[in-house]
mmCIF file of C-alpha atoms and ligand atoms in Angstrom:
data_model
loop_
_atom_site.group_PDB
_atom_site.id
_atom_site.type_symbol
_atom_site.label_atom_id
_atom_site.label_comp_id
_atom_site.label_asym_id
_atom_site.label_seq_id
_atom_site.Cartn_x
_atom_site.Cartn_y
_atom_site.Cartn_z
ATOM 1 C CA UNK E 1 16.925 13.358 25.873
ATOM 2 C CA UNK E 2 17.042 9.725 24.277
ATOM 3 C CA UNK E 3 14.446 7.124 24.672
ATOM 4 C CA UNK E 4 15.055 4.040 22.615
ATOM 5 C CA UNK E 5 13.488 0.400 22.060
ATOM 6 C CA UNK E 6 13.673 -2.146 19.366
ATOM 7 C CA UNK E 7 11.006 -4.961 18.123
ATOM 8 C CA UNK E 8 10.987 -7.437 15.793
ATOM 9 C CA UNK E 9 8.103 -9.375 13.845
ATOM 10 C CA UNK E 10 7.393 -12.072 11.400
ATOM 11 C CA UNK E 11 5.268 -10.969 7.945
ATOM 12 C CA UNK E 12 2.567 -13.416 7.125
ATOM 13 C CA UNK E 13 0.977 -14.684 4.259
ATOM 14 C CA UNK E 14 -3.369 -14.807 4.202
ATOM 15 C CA UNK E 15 -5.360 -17.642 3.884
ATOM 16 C CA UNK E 16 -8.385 -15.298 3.493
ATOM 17 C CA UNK E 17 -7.215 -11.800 1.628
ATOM 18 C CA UNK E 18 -7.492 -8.557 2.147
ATOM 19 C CA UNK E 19 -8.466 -6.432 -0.409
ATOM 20 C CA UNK E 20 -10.284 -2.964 -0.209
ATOM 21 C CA UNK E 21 -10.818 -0.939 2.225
ATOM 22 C CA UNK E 22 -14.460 1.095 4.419
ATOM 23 C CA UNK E 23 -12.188 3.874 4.761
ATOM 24 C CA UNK E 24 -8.336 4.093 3.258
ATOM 25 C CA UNK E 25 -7.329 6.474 5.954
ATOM 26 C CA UNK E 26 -7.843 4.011 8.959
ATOM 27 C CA UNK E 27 -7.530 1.058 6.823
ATOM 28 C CA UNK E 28 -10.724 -0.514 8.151
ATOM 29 C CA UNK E 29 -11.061 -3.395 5.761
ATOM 30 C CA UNK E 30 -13.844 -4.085 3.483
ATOM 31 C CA UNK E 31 -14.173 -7.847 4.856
ATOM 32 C CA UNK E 32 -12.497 -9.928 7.675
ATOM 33 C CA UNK E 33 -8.915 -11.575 6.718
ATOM 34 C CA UNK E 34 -6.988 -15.044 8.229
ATOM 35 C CA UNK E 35 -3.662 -15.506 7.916
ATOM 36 C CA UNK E 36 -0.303 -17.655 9.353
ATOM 37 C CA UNK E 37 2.574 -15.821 10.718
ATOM 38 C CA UNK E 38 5.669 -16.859 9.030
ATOM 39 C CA UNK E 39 8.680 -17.928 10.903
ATOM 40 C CA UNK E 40 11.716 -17.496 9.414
ATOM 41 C CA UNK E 41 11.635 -14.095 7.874
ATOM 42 C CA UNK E 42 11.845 -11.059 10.182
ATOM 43 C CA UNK E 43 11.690 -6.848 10.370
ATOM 44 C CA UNK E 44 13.863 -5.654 13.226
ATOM 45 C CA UNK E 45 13.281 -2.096 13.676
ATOM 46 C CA UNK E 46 14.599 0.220 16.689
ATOM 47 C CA UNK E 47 13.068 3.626 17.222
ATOM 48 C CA UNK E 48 15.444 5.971 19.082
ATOM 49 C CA UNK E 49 13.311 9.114 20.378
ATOM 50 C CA UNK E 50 15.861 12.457 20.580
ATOM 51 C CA UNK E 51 14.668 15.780 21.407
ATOM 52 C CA UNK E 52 17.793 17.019 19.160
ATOM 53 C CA UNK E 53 16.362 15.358 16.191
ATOM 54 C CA UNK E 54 14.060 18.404 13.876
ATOM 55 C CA UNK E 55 12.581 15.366 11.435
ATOM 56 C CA UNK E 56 11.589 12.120 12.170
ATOM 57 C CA UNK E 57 14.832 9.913 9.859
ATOM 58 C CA UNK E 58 14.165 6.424 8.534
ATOM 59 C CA UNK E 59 16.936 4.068 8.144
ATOM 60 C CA UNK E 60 15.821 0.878 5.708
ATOM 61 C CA UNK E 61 19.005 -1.996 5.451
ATOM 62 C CA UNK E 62 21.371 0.291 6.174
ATOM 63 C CA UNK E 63 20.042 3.502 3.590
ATOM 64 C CA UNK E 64 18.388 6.699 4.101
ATOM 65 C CA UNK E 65 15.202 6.507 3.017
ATOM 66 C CA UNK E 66 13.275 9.731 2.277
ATOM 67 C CA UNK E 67 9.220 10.240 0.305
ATOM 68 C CA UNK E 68 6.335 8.131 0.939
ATOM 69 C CA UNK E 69 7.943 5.277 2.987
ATOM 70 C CA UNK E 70 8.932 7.817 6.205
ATOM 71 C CA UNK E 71 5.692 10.105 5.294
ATOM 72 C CA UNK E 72 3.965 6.197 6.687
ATOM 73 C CA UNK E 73 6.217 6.068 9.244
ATOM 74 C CA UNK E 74 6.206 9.445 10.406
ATOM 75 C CA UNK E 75 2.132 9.122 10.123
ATOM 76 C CA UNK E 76 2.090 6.259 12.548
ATOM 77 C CA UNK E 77 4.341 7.275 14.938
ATOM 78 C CA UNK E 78 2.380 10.478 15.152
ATOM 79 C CA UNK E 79 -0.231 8.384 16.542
ATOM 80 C CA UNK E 80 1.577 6.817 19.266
ATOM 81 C CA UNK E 81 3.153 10.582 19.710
ATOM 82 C CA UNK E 82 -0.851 11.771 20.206
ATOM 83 C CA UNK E 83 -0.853 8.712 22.951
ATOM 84 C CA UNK E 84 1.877 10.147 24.734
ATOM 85 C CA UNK E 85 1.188 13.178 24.572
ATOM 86 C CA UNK E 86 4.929 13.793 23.177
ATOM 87 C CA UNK E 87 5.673 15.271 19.740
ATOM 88 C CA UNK E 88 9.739 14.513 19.881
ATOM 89 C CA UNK E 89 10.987 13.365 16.249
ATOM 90 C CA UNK E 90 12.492 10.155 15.971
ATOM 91 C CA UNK E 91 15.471 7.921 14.500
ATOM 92 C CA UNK E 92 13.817 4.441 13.102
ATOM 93 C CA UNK E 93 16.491 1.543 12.284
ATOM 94 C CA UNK E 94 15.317 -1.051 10.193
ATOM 95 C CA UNK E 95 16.475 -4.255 9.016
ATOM 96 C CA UNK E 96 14.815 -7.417 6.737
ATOM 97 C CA UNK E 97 16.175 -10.804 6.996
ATOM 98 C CA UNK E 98 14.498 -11.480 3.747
ATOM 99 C CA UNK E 99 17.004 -12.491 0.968
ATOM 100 C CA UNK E 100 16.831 -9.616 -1.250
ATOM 101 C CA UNK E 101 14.939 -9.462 -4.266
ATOM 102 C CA UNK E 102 12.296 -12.178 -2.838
ATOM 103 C CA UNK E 103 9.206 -9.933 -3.405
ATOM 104 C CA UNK E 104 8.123 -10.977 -0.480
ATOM 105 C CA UNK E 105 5.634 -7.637 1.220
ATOM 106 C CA UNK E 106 7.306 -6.520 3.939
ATOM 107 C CA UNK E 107 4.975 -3.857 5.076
ATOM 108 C CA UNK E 108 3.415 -6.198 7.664
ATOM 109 C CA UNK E 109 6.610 -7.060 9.710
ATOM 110 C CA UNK E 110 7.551 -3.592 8.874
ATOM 111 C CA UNK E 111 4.623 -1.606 10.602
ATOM 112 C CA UNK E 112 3.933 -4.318 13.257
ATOM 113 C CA UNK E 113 7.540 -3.899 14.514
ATOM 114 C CA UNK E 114 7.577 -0.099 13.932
ATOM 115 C CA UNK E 115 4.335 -0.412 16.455
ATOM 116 C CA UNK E 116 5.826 -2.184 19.156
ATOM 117 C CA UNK E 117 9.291 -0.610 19.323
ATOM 118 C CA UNK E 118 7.629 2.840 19.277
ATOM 119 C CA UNK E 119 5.051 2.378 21.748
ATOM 120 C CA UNK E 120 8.120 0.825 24.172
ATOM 121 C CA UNK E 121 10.420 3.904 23.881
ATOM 122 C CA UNK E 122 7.547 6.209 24.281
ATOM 123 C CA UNK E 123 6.725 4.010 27.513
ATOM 124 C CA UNK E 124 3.304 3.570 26.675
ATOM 125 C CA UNK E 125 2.152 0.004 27.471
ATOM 126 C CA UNK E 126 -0.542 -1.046 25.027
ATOM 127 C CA UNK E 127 -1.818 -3.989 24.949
ATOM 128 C CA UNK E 128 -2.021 -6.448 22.019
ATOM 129 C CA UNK E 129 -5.125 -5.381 20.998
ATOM 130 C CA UNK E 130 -3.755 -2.006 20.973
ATOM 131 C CA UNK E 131 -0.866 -2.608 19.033
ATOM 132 C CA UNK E 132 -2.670 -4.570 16.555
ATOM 133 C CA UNK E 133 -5.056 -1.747 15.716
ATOM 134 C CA UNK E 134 -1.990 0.804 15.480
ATOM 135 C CA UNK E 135 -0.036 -1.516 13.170
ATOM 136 C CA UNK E 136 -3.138 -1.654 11.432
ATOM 137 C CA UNK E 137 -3.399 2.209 10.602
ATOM 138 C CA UNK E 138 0.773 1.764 9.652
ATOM 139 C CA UNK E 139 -0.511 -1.183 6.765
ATOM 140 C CA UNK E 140 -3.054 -3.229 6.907
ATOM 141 C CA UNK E 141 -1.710 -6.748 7.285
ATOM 142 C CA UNK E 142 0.547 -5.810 9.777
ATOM 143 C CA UNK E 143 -2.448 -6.041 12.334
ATOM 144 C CA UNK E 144 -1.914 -9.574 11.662
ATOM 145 C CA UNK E 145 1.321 -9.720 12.350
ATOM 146 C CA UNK E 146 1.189 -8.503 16.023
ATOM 147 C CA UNK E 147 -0.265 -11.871 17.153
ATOM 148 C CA UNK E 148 1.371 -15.594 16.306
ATOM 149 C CA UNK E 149 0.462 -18.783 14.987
ATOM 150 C CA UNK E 150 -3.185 -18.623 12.938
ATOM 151 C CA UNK E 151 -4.529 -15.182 13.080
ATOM 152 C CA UNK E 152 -7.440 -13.472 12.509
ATOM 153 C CA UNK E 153 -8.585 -9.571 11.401
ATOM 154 C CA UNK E 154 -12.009 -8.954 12.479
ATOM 155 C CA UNK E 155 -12.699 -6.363 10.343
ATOM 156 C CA UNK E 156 -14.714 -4.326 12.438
ATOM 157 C CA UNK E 157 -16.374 -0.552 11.564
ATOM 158 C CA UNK E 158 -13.271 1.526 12.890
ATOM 159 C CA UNK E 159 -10.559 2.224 14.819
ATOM 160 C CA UNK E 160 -11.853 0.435 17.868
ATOM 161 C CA UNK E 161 -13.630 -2.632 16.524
ATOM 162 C CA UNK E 162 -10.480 -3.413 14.011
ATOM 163 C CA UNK E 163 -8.023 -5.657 14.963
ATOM 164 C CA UNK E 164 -6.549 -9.073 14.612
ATOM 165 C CA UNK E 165 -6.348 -12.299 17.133
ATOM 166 C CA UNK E 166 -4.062 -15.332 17.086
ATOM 167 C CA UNK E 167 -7.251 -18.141 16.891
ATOM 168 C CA UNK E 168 -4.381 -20.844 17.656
ATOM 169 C CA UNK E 169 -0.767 -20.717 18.450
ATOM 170 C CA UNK E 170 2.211 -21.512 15.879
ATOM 171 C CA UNK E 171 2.223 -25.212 17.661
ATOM 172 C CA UNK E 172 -1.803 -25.989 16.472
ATOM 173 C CA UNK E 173 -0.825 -26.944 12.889
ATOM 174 C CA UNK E 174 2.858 -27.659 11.100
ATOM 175 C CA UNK E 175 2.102 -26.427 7.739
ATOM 176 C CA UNK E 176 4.880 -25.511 5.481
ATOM 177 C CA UNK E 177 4.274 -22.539 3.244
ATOM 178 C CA UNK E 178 7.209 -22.687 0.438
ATOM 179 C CA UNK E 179 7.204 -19.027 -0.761
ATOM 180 C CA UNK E 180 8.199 -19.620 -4.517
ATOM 181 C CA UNK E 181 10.200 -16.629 -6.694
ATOM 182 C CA UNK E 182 8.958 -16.672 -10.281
ATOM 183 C CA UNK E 183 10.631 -14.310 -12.688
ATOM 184 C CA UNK E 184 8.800 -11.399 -14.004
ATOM 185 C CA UNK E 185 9.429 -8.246 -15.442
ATOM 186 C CA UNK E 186 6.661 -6.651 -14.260
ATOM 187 C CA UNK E 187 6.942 -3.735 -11.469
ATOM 188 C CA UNK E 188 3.870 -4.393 -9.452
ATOM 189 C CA UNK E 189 1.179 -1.515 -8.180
ATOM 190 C CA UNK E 190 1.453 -1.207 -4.440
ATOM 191 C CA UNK E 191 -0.802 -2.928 -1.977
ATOM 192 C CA UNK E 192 -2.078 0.201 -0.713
ATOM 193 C CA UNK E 193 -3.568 1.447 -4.542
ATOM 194 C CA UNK E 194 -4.907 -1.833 -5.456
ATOM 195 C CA UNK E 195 -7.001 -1.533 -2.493
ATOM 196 C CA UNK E 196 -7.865 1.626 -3.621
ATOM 197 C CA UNK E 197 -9.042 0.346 -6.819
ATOM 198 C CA UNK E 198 -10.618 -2.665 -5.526
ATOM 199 C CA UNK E 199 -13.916 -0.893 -5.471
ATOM 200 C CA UNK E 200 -13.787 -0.270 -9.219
ATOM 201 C CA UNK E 201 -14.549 -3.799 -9.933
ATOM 202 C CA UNK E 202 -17.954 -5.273 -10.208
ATOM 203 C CA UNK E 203 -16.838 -8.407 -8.952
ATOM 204 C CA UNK E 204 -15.932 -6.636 -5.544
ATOM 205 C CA UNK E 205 -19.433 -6.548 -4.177
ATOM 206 C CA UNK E 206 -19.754 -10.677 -4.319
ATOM 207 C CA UNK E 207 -16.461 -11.283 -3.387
ATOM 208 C CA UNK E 208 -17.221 -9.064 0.016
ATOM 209 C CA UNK E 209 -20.820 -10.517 0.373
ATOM 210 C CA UNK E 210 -19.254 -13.712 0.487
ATOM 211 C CA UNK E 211 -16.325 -13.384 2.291
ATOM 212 C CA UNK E 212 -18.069 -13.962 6.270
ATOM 213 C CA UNK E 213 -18.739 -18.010 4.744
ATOM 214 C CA UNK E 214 -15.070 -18.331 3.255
ATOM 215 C CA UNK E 215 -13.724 -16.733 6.666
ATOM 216 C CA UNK E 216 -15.881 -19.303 8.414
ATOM 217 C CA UNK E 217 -15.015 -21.913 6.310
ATOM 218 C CA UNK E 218 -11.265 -21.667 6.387
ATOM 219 C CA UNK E 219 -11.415 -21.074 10.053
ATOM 220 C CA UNK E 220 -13.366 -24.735 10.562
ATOM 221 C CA UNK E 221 -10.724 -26.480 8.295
ATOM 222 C CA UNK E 222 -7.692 -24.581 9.957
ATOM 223 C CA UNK E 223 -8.933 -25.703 13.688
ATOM 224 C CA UNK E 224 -9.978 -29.221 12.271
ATOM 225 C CA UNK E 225 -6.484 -29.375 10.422
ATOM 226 C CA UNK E 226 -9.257 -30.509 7.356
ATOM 227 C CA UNK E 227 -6.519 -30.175 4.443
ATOM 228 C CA UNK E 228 -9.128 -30.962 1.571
ATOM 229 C CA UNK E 229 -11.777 -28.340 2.910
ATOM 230 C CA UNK E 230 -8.265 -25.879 3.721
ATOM 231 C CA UNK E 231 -7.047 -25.967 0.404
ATOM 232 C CA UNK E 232 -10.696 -25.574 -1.625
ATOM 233 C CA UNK E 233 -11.398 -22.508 0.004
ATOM 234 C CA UNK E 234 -7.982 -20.995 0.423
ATOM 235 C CA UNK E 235 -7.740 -21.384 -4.033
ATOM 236 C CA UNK E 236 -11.082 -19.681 -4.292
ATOM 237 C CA UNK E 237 -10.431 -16.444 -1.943
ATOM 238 C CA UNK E 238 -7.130 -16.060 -3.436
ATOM 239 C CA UNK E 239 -8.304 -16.725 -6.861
ATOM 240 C CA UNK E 240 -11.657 -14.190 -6.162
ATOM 241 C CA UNK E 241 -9.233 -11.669 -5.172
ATOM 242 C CA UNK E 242 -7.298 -11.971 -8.470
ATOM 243 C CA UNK E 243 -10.533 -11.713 -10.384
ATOM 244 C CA UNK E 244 -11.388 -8.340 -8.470
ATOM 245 C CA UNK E 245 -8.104 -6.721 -9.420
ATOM 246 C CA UNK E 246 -8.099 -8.244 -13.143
ATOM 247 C CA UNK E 247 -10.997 -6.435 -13.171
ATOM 248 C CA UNK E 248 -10.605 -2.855 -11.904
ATOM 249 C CA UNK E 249 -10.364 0.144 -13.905
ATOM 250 C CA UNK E 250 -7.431 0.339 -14.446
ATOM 251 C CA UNK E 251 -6.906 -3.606 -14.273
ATOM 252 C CA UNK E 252 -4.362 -5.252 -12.333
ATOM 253 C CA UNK E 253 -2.098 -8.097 -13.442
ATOM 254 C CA UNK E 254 0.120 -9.273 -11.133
ATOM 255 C CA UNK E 255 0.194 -13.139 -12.824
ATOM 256 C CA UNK E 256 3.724 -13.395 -14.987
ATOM 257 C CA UNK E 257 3.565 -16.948 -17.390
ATOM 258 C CA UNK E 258 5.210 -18.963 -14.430
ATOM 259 C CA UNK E 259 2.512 -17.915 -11.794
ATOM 260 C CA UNK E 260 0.154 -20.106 -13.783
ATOM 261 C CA UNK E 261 2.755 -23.065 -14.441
ATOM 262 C CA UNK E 262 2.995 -23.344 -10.592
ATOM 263 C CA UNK E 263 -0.905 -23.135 -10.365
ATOM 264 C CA UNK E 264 -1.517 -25.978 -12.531
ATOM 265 C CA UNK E 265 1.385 -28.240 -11.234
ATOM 266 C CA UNK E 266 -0.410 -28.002 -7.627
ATOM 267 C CA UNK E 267 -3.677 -28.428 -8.884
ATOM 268 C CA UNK E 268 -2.305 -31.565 -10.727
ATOM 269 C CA UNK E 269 -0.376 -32.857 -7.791
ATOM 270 C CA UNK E 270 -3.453 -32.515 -5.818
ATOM 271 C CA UNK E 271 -6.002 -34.647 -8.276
ATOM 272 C CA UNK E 272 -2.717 -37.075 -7.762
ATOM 273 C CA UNK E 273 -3.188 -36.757 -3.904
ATOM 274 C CA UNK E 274 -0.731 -35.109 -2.777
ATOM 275 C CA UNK E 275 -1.689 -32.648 0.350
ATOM 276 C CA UNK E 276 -0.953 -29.198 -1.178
ATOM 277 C CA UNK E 277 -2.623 -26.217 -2.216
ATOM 278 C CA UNK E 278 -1.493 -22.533 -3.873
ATOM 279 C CA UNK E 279 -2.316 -18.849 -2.735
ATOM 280 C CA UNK E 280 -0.823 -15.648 -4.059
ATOM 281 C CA UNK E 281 -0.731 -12.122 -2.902
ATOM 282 C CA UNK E 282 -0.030 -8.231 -5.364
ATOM 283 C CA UNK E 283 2.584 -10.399 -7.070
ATOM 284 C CA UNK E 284 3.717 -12.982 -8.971
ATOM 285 C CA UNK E 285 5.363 -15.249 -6.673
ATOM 286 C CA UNK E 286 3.449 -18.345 -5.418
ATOM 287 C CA UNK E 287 2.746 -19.150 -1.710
ATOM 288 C CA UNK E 288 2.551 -23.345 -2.036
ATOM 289 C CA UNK E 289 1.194 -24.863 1.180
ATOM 290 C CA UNK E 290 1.300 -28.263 2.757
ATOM 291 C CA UNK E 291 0.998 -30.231 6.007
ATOM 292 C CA UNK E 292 4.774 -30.622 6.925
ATOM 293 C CA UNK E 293 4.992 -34.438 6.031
ATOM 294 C CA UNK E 294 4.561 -33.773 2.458
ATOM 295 C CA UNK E 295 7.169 -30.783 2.433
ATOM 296 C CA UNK E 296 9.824 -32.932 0.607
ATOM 297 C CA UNK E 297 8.095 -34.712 -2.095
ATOM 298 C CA UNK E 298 6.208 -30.460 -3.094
ATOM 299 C CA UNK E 299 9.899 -29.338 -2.723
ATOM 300 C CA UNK E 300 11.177 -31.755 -5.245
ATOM 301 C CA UNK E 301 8.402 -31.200 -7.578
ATOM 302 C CA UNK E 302 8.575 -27.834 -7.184
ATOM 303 C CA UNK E 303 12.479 -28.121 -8.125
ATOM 304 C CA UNK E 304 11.493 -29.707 -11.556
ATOM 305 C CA UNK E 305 9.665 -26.831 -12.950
ATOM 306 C CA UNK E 306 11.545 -24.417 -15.120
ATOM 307 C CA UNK E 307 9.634 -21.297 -13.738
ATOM 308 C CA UNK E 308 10.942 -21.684 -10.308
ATOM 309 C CA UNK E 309 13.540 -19.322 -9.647
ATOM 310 C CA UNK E 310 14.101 -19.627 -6.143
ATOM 311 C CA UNK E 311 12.013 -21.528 -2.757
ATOM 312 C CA UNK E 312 12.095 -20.278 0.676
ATOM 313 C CA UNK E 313 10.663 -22.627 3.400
ATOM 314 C CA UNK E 314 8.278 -20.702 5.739
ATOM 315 C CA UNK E 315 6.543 -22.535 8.667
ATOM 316 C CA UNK E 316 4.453 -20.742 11.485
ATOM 317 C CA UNK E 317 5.601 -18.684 13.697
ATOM 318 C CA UNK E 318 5.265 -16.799 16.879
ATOM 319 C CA UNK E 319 4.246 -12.333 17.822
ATOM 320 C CA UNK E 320 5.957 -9.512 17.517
ATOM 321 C CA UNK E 321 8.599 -9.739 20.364
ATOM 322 C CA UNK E 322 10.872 -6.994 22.174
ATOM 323 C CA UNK E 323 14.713 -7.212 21.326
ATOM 324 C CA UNK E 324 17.815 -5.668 22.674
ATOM 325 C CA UNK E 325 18.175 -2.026 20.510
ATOM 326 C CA UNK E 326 20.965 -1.983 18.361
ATOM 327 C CA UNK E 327 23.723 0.301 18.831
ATOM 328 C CA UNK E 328 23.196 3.598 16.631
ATOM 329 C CA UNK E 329 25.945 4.173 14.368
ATOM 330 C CA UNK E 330 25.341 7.351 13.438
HETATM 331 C C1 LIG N 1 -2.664 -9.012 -1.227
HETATM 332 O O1 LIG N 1 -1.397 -4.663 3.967
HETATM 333 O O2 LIG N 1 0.151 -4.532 1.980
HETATM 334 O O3 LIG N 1 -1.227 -9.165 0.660
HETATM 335 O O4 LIG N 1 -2.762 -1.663 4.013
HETATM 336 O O5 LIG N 1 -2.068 -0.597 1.892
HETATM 337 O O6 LIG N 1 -0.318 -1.528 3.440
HETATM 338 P P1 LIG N 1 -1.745 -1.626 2.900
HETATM 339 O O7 LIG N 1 -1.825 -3.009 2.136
HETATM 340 P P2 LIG N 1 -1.228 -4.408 2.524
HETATM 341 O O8 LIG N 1 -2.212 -5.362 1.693
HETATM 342 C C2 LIG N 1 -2.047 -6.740 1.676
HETATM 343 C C3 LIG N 1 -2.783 -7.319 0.539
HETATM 344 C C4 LIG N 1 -2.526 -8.786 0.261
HETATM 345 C C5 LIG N 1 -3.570 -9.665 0.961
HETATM 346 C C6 LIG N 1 -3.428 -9.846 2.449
HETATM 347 O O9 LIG N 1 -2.290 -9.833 2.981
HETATM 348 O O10 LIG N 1 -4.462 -10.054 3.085
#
């Protein structure tokens, strides 16, 4: 017996980070996160369940993917198996519309879809809540990527109290986040170890204690559309985060030379007034925000500087959504 469904959902980049977690397993977070959904990149996953199947089989862009990516995948679907009281392995299809070689996460879009589709073919109907927290267990950020627009991730105490809301829809505010590739040699430490490591740093503790007033405060400037108070608080979280994972043991460096160039430039544009601000996630790529009527003159600036490598133009976007499965090939 076959029972198939396919999803797809946007990643999204956070406003207010998430770093370190109460309890790895779950991943309930150590503080509350905000984030924007990001139209214009996308997972597609479809998850085919077949009672022939011995293994649950991962497909990623068309390649058989074995190790710790399916052990994830094969974890959360074993809680949506639990659900349905089902324990039938499964074929999972999955497909990024990101340009290769962006560095752009894609765990988010990745688990969020993974969620959805599953949940569908094992006829369970959840509801976004439910999904949200599920995701969440798959990778963190993909709780946010289950709602649209402006999102939040209460953090909660576990499994029940963690999830993530859309606080306004994609239409509230028409920022433009240009994602921009830097070169670097560096391989970067997964996501899922810096958290680990997060609680290594002595910085850690303030940057949690403090994070309910950032939350608070980006939230205000988001639903006031407040660009000034936006950007001041968006540098500091990201730039808190940086200092906790500069500062584990072992420290993390995700910064290459060109991060920095691009930090300046937007701090300079800004003293210039220009509406435009900077935040950056476990890599060196820069996420370089602005109300859309200043997209062109940041793009052209952007353009000029000699560690830009690349610029893709994200802009909010909508939740996970159902698609038509694709046909199996194999
Ligand atoms: C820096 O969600 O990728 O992007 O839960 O281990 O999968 P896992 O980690 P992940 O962490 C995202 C960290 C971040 C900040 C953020 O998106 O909030």
């Amino acid at each position: 017996m076959i029972s198939t469904a396919a999803a797809a959902a946007h990643p999204n980049i956070a406003f207010i980070k998430y770093w370190g977690n109460q309890d790895d397993d779950l991943r309930i977070p150590a503080n509350g996160s905000l984030s924007m959904t990001l139209d214009g990149l996308q997972t597609r996953t479809t998850v085919e369940f077949d009672t022939s199947l011995k293994a649950d089989q991962l497909i990623l862009n068309g390649e058989p993917i074995a190790g710790e990516a399916l052990t994830r995948v094969s974890a959360t679907l074993d809680h949506l198996r639990q659900r349905a009281e089902l324990n039938t392995s499964a074929l999972v299809r999955s497909e990024n519309s990101f340009p290769t070689g962006t560095g752009i996460a894609s765990s988010a879009s990745a688990f969020a879809a993974l969620v959805m589709a599953g949940s569908t073919a094992l006829g369970l109907c959840l509801s976004e809540r439910e999904l949200s927290q599920l995701a969440r267990i798959g990778s963190g950020s993909a709780s946010r990527s289950i709602p649209g627009g402006f999102v939040e991730w209460q953090a909660g105490s576990d499994h029940e109290s963690s999830y993530a809301v859309s606080i306004a829809g994609p239409e509230h505010w028409a920022l433009v986040d240009y994602v921009v590739l830097v070169s670097s040699q560096h391989k970067s430490v997964s996501s899922s170890r810096g958290h680990q490591l997060a609680a290594t740093s002595p910085l850690q503790a303030a940057r949690v204690a403090d994070a309910d007033r950032r939350l608070a405060l980006c939230r205000k400037a988001l639903l006031a559309k407040d660009f000034p108070a936006f950007a001041e608080v968006v540098e500091q979280d990201s730039n808190l985060m940086h200092s906790v994972m500069m500062t584990s043991t072992p420290p993390l460096y995700y910064w290459a030379p060109g991060t920095l160039e691009i930090i300046n430039a937007v701090r300079e544009w800004r003293e210039e007034g220009l509406q435009v601000c900077f935040t950056i996630d476990a890599g060196p790529n820069v996420h370089v925000l602005c109300p859309d009527t200043e997209a062109e003159a940041v793009k052209r600036r952007l353009t000029s500087l000699v560690s830009v490598r690349s610029l893709l133009k994200c802009t909010p976007g909508g939740p996970a959504w159902l698609i038509e499965p694709e046909i199996s090939g194999v």
